[in-house]
Short mmCIF file of C-alpha atoms and ligand atoms in Angstrom, two decimals:
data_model
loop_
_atom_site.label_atom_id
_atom_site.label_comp_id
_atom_site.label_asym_id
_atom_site.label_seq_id
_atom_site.Cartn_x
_atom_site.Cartn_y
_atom_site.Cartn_z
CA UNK A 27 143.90 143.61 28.85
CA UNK A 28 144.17 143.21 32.74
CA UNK A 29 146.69 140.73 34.06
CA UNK A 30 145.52 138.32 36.22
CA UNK A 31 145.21 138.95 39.91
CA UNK A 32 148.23 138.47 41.89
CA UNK A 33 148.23 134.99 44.32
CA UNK A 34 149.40 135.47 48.03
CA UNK A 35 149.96 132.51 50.30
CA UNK A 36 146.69 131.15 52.47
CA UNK A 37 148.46 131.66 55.64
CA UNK A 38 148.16 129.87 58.80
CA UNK A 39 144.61 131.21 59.58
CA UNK A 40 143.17 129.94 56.81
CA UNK A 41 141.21 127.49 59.22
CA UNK A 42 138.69 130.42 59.68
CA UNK A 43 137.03 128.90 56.57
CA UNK A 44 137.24 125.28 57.50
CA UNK A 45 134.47 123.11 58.15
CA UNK A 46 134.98 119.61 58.02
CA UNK A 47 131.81 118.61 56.12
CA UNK A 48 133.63 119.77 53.43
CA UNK A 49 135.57 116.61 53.36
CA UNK A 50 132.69 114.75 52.50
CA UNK A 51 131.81 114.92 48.88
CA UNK A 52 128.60 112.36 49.01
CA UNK A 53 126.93 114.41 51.78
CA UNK A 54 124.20 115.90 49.92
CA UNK A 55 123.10 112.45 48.56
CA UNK A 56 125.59 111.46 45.92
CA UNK A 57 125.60 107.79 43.73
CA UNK A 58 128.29 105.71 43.19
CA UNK A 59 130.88 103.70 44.35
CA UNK A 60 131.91 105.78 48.35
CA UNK A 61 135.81 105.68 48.48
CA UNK A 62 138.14 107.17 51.26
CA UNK A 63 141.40 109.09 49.80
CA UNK A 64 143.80 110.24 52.45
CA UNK A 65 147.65 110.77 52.54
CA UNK A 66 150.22 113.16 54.43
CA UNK A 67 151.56 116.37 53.23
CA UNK A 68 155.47 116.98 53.70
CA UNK A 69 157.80 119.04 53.36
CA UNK A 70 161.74 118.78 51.89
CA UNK A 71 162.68 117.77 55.51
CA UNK A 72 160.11 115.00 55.55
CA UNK A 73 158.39 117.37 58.49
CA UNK A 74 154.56 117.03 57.80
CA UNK A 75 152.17 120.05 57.21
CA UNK A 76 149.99 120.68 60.05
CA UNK A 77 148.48 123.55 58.62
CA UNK A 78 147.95 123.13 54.51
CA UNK A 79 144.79 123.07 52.89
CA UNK A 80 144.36 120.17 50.53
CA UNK A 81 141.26 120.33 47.76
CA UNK A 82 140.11 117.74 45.58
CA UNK A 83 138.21 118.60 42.56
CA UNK A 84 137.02 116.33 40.20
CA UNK A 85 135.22 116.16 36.44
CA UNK A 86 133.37 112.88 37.23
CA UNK A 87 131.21 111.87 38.41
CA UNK A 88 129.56 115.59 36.85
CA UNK A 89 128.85 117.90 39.11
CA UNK A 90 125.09 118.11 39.98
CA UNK A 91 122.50 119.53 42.90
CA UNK A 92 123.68 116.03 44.79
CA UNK A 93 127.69 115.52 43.85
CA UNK A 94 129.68 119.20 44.04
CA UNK A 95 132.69 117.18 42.68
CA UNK A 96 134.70 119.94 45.05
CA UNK A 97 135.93 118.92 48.35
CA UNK A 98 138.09 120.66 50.88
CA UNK A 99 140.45 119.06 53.79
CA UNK A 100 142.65 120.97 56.91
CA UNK A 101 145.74 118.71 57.21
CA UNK A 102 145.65 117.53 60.77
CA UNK A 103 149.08 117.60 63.37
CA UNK A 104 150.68 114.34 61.45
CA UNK A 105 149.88 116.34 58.10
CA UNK A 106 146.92 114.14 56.93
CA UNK A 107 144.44 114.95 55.02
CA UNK A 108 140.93 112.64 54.15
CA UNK A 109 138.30 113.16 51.70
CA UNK A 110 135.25 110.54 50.74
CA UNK A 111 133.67 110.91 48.20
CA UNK A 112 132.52 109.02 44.70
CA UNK A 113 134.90 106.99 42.19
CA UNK A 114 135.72 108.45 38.95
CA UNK A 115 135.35 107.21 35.68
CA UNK A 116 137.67 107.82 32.73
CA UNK A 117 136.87 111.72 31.38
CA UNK A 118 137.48 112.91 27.53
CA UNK A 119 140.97 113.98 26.98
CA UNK A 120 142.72 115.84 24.55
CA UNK A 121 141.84 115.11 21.14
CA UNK A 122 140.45 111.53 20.72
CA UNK A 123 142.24 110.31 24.35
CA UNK A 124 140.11 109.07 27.07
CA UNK A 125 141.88 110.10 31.02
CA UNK A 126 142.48 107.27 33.17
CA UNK A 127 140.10 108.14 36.42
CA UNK A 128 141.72 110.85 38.67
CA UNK A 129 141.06 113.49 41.17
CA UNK A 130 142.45 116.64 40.90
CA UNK A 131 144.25 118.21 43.69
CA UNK A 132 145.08 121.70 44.96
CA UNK A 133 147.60 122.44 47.64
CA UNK A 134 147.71 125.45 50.08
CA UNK A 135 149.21 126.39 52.78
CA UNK A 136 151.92 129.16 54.76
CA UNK A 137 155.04 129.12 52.98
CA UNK A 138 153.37 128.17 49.89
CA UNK A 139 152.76 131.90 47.45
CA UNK A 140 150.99 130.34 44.96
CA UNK A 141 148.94 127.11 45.43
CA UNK A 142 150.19 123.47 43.93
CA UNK A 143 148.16 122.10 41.66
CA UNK A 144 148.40 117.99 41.02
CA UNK A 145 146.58 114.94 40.39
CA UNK A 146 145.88 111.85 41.97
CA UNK A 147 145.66 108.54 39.98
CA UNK A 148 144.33 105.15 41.23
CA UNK A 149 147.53 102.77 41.31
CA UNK A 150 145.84 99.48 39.77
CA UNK A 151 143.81 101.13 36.73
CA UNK A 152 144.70 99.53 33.64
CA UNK A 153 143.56 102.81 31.96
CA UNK A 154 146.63 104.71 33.37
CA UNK A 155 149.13 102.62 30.55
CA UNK A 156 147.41 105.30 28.13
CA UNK A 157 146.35 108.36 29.98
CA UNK A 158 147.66 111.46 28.55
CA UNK A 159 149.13 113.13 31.61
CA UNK A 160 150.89 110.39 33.21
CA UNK A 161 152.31 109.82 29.51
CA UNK A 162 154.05 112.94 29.87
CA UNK A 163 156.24 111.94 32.98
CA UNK A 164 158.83 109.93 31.60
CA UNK A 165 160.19 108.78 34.67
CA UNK A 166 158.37 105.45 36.36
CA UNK A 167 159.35 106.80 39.66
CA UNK A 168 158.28 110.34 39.39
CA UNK A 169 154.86 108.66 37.71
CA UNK A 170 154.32 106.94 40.69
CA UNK A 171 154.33 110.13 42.77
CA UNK A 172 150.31 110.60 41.14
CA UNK A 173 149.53 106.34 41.92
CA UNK A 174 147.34 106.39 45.10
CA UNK A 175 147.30 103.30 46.52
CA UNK A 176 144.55 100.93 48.04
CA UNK A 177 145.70 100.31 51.65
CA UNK A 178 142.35 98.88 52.90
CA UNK A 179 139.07 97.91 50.96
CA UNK A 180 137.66 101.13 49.15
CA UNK A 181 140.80 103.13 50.59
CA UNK A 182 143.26 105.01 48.54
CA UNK A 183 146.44 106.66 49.72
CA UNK A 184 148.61 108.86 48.40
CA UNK A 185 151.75 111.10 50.32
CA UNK A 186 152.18 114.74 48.99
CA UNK A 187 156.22 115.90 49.01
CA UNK A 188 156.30 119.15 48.24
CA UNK A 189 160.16 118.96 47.75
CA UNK A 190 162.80 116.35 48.24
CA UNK A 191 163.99 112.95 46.27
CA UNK A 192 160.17 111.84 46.46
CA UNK A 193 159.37 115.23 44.84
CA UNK A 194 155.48 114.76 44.01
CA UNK A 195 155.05 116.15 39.98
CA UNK A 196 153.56 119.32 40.37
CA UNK A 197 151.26 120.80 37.45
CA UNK A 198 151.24 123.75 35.63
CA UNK A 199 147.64 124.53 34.62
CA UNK B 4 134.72 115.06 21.00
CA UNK B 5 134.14 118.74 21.92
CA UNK B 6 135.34 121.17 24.16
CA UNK B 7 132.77 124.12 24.23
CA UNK B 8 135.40 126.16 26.13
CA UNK B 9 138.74 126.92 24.90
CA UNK B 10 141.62 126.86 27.38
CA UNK B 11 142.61 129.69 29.85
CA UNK B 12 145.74 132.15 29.28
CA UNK B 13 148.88 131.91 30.85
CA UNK B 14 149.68 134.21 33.32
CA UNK B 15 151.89 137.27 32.06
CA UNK B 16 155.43 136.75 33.41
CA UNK B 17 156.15 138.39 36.67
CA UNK B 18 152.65 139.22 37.86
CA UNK B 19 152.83 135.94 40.08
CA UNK B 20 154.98 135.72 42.96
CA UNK B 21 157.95 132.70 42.86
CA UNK B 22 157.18 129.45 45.15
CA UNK B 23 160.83 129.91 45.81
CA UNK B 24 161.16 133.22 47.79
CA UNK B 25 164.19 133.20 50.23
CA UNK B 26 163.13 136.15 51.99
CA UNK B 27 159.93 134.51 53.11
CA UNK B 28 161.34 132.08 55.13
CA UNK B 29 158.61 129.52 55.57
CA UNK B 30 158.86 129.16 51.80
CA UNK B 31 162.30 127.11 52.19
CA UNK B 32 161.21 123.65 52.82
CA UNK B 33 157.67 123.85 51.09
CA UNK B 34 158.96 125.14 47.44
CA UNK B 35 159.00 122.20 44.96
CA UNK B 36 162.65 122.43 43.78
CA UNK B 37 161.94 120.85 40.28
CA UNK B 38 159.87 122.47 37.46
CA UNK B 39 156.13 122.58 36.92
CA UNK B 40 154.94 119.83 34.35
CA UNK B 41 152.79 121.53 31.98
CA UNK B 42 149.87 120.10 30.71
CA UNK B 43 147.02 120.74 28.11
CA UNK B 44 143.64 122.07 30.12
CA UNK B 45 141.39 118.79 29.87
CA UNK B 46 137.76 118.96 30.81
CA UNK B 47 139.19 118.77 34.88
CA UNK B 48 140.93 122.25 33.98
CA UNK B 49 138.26 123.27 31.95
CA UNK B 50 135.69 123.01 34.48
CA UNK B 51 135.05 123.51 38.24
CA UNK B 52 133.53 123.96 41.39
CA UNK B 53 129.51 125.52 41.26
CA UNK B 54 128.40 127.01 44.68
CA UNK B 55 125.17 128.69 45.71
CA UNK B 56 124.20 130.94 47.94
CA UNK B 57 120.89 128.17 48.77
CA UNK B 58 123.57 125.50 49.93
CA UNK B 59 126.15 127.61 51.26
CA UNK B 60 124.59 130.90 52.93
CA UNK B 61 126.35 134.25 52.41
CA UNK B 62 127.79 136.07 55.34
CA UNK B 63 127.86 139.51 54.37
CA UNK B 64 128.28 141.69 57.17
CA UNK B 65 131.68 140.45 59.54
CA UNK B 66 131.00 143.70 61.40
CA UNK B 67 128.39 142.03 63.38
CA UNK B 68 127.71 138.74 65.31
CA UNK B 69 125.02 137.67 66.95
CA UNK B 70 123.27 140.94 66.47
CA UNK B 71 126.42 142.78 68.40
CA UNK B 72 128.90 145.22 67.10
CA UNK B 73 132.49 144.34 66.63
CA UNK B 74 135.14 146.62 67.34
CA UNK B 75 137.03 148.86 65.18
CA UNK B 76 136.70 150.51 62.37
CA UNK B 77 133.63 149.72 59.91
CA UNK B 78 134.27 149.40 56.74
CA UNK B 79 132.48 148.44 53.40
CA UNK B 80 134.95 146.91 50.80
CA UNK B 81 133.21 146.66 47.04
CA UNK B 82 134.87 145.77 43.69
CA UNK B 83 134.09 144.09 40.66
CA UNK B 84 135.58 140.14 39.63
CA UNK B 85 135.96 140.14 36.06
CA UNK B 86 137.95 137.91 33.69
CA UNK B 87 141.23 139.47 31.56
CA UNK B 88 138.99 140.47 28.77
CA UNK B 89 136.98 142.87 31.02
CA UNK B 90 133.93 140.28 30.89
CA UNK B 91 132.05 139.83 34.72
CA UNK B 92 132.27 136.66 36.53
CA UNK B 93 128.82 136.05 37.83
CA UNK B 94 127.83 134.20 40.63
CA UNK B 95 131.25 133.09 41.57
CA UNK B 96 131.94 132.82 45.46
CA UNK B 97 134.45 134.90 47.75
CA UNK B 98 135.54 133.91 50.91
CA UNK B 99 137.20 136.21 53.08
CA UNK B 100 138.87 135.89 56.20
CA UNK B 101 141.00 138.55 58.34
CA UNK B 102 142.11 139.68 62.09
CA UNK B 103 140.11 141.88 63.87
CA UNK B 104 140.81 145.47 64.48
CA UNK B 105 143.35 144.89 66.99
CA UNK B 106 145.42 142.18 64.87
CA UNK B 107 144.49 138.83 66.43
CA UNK B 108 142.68 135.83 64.46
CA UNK B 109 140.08 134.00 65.75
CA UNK B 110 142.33 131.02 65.74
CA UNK B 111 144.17 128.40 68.66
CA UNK B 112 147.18 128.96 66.92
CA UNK B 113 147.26 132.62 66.78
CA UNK B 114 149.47 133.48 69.96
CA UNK B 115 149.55 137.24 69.53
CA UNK B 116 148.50 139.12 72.67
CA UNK B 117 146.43 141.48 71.25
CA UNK B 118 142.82 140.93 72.68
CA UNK B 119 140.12 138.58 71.05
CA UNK B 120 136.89 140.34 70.39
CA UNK B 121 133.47 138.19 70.98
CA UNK B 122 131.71 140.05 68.42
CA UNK B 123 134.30 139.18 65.56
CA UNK B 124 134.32 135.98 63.91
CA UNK B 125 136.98 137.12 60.96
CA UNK B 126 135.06 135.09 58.68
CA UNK B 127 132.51 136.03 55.13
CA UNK B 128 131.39 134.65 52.33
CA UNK B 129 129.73 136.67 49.45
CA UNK B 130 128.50 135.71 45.66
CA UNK B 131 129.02 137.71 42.73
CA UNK B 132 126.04 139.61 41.01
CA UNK B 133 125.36 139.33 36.89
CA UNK B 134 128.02 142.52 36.61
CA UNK B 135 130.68 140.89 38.85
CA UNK B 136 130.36 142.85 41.65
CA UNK B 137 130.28 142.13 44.79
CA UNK B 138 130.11 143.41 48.34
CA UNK B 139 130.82 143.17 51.96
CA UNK B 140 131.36 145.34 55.28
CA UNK B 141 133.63 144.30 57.98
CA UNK B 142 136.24 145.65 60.51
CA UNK B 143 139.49 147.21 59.16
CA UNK B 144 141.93 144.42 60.34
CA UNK B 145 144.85 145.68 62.50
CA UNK B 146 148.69 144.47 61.25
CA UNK B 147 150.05 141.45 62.90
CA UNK B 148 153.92 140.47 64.28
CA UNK B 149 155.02 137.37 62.71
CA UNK B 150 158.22 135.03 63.05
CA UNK B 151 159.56 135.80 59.99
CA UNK B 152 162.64 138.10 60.89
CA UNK B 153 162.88 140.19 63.51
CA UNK B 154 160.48 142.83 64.11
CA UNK B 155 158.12 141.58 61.35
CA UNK B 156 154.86 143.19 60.86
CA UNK B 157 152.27 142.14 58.06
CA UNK B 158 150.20 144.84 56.69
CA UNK B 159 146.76 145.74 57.05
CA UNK B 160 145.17 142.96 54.75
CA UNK B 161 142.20 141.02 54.53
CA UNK B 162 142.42 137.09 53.02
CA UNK B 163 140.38 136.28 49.82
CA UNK B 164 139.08 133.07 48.23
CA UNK B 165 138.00 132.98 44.57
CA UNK B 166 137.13 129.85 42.17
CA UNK B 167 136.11 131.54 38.75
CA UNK B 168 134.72 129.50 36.29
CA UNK B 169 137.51 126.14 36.15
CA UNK B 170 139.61 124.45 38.43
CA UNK B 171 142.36 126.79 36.73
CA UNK B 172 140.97 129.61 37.55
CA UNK B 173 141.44 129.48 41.19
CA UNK B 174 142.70 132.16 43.50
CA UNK B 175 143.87 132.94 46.83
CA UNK B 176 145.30 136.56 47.35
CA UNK B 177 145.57 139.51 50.05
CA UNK B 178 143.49 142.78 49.78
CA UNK B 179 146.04 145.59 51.32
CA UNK B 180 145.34 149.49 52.29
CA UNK B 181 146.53 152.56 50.55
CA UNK B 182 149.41 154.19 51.97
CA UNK B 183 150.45 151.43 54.50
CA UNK B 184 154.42 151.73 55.79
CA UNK B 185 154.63 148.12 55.93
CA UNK B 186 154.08 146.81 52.29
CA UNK B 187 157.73 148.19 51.46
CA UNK B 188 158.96 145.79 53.88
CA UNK B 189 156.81 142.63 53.72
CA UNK B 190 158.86 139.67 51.86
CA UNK B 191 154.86 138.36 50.84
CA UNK B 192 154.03 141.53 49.26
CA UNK B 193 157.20 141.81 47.89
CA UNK B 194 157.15 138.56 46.44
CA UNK B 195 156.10 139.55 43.10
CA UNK B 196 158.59 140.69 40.59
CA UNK B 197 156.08 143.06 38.30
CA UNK B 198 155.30 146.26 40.48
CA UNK B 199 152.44 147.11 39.20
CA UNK B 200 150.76 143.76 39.27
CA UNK B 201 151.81 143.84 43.46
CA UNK B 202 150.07 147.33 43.45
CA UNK B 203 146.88 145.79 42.21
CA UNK B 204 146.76 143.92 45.43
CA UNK B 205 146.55 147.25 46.86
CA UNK B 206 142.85 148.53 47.60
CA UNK B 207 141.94 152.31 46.99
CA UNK B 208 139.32 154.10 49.60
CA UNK B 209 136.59 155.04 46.94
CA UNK B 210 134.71 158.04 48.91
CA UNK B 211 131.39 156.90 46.84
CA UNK B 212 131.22 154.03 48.35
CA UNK B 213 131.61 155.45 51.68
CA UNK B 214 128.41 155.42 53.58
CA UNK B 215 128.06 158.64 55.48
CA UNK B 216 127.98 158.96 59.61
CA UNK B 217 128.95 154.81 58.83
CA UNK B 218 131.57 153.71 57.16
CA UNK B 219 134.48 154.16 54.40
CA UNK B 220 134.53 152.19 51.12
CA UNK B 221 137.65 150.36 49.96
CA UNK B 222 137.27 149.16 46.50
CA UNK B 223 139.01 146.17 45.31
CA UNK B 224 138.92 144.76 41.77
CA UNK B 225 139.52 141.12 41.61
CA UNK B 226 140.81 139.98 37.50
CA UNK B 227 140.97 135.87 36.98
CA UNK B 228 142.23 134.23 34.15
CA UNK B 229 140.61 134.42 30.66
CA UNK B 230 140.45 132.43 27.96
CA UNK B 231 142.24 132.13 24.89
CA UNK B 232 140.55 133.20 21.51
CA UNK B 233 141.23 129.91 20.02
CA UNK B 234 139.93 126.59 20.81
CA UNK B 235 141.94 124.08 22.06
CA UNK B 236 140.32 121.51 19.57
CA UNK B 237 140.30 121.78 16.07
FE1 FE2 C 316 146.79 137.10 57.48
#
């Protein structure tokens, strides 16, 4: 059996790839309920990332020709990243658990050798009481580091610390 | 409820480099200094990301723009993406990005003074065939100074992009030449405890896949996670 290839960091340069339709999930035509998720990426020193990659993928709504459910954001000079795109519902979880709605999230950047893998949660869901994942993180505080919340009418925010006290959980996959 | 998939390996110890590499500076502030929560692969894990070629066009050949040559030296890079179990990933995409032949990126924030070229973009995209392979031809990219101590040089290497089949299954990495001085003294390369895992990062020059009077062949083999033999749901 091979071992899986090796991970290297994205670099600074990555931004050859970037195109900033990317950070619209409902271009091709999607259905549903448009929402705006956006939020900083920092570091330990609280210095934002001017040059991460941030992707969102997500399991609903499912993926078809008009929803790619994949999204991809540059962080800008204050470290902010934006994505619209459509609402989630609540996906099958292990065994007979249902998951609270969530976005996955990949992070990239220099200085990072292997990407960061989290979610994002929406803060006022009633679903999240019971969702598997976030009932792993004992912690209310650390919890909270997956709650986006809605700072403006179909807005949802959530601040990526990549080390620190505000240490976002970070998943391993 | 059913899973038709069953969950994706771990990686073998060692084969992936440490968030929390001293030697590569930039790593210090950006390492998360707690551990990893693990979690069971749900249906987000499970599944991922579909691209084709219809909505997102390939760019196979970085070697020209516009219908102009780039400088440098032409090269056709090759190789196979297959899962741990030897099976091909079809119709997964690559993107590739890497400096042109004198060691400058296409990029406002690259500040080496090594000259731009017009007819190099630094950018591809290619899709998997039904065996897995896949195929490109660009410039060989020239090494680069960076900050990261003094006299730093990266190696020769050109930047990949790979999604697989899930959300867990994605990949960034660095394709690097044979016989290059510099790998032995890049803290990026070095990164990875298991030798021979950082050696499969290394690409060989494959004389069948060079193209006489045009260009060597560099083959690199790309291997993404695979899945385990059980299912995760009983
Ligand atoms: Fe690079």
């Amino acid at each position: 059996m091979q071992h899986t290839t090796t991970s290297q960091t994205i670099g600074p340069y990555w931004h050859l790839l970037e195109d900033s339709s990317w950070q619209d999930l409902t271009r091709f035509g999607a259905d549903g309920e448009v929402i705006h998720v956006t939020g900083h990426v920092l570091d330990g020193s609280g210095t934002p990332l001017a040059d991460a990659c941030v992707e969102i993928w997500q399991s609903s709504p499912p993926a078809s020709q008009s929803f790619t459910g994949f999204g991809r954001s540059a962080t800008d000079a204050t470290g902010t990243f934006h994505f619209t795109t459509i609402k989630p519902q609540p996906v099958p979880g292990p065994g007979n658990a249902s998951q609270a709605p969530h976005l996955a999230l990949t992070i990239m950047a220099r200085g990072l050798l292997f990407h960061l893998s989290t979610r994002l949660y929406f803060a006022d869901d009633p679903a999240n009481a019971d969702d598997p994942i976030l009932s792993l993180i004992e912690s209310p505080e650390r919890r909270a580091t997956l709650l986006a919340r809605q700072t403006a009418p179909g807005t949802w925010s959530l601040d990526i610390h990549l080390q620190g006290d505000a240490e976002t959980v970070f998943l391993e996959i | 409820m059913n899973f038709s998939n069953t969950v994706f390996r771990a990686y073998a110890p060692g084969t992936q480099p440490d968030n929390n590499t001293p030697a590569y500076r930039s790593t210090q502030w950006r390492h998360p200094a707690r551990a990893l929560l693990k979690i069971p692969q749900t249906l987000t894990e499970l599944t991922g990301p579909r691209f084709s070629p219809t909505q997102f066009p390939p760019i196979e050949n970085m070697a020209m723009h516009a219908g102009r040559e780039a400088l440098g030296e032409r090269i056709i890079v090759a190789g196979h993406v297959r899962d741990e179990d030897g099976m091909p990933v079809a119709g997964t995409m690559l993107e590739i990005w890497q400096a042109n032949a004198a060691g400058r990126y296409n990029h406002a924030r690259d500040t080496h003074d090594a000259p731009l070229d017009q007819n190099f973009t630094g950018a591809g995209r290619v899709f998997t065939d039904a065996d897995g392979g896949y195929r490109f031809v660009t410039i060989k990219p020239g090494a680069y100074p960076w900050g990261n101590h003094p006299n730093a040089w990266r190696p020769n290497h050109i930047h990949f992009s790979l999604f697989g089949p899930g959300y867990a299954t994605r990949l960034i990495t660095q394709m690097y030449f044979p016989g290059d001085p510099l790998l032995s003294l890049d803290p990026i390369f070095q990164a990875t405890a298991d030798v021979a895992a950082r050696n499969r990062l290394v690409s060989s020059f494959d004389l069948a896949l060079t193209q006489p009077d045009h260009a060597l062949g560099y083959r690199f083999d790309i291997v993404l996670r695979g899945r385990l033999a059980t299912p995760m749901e009983e």
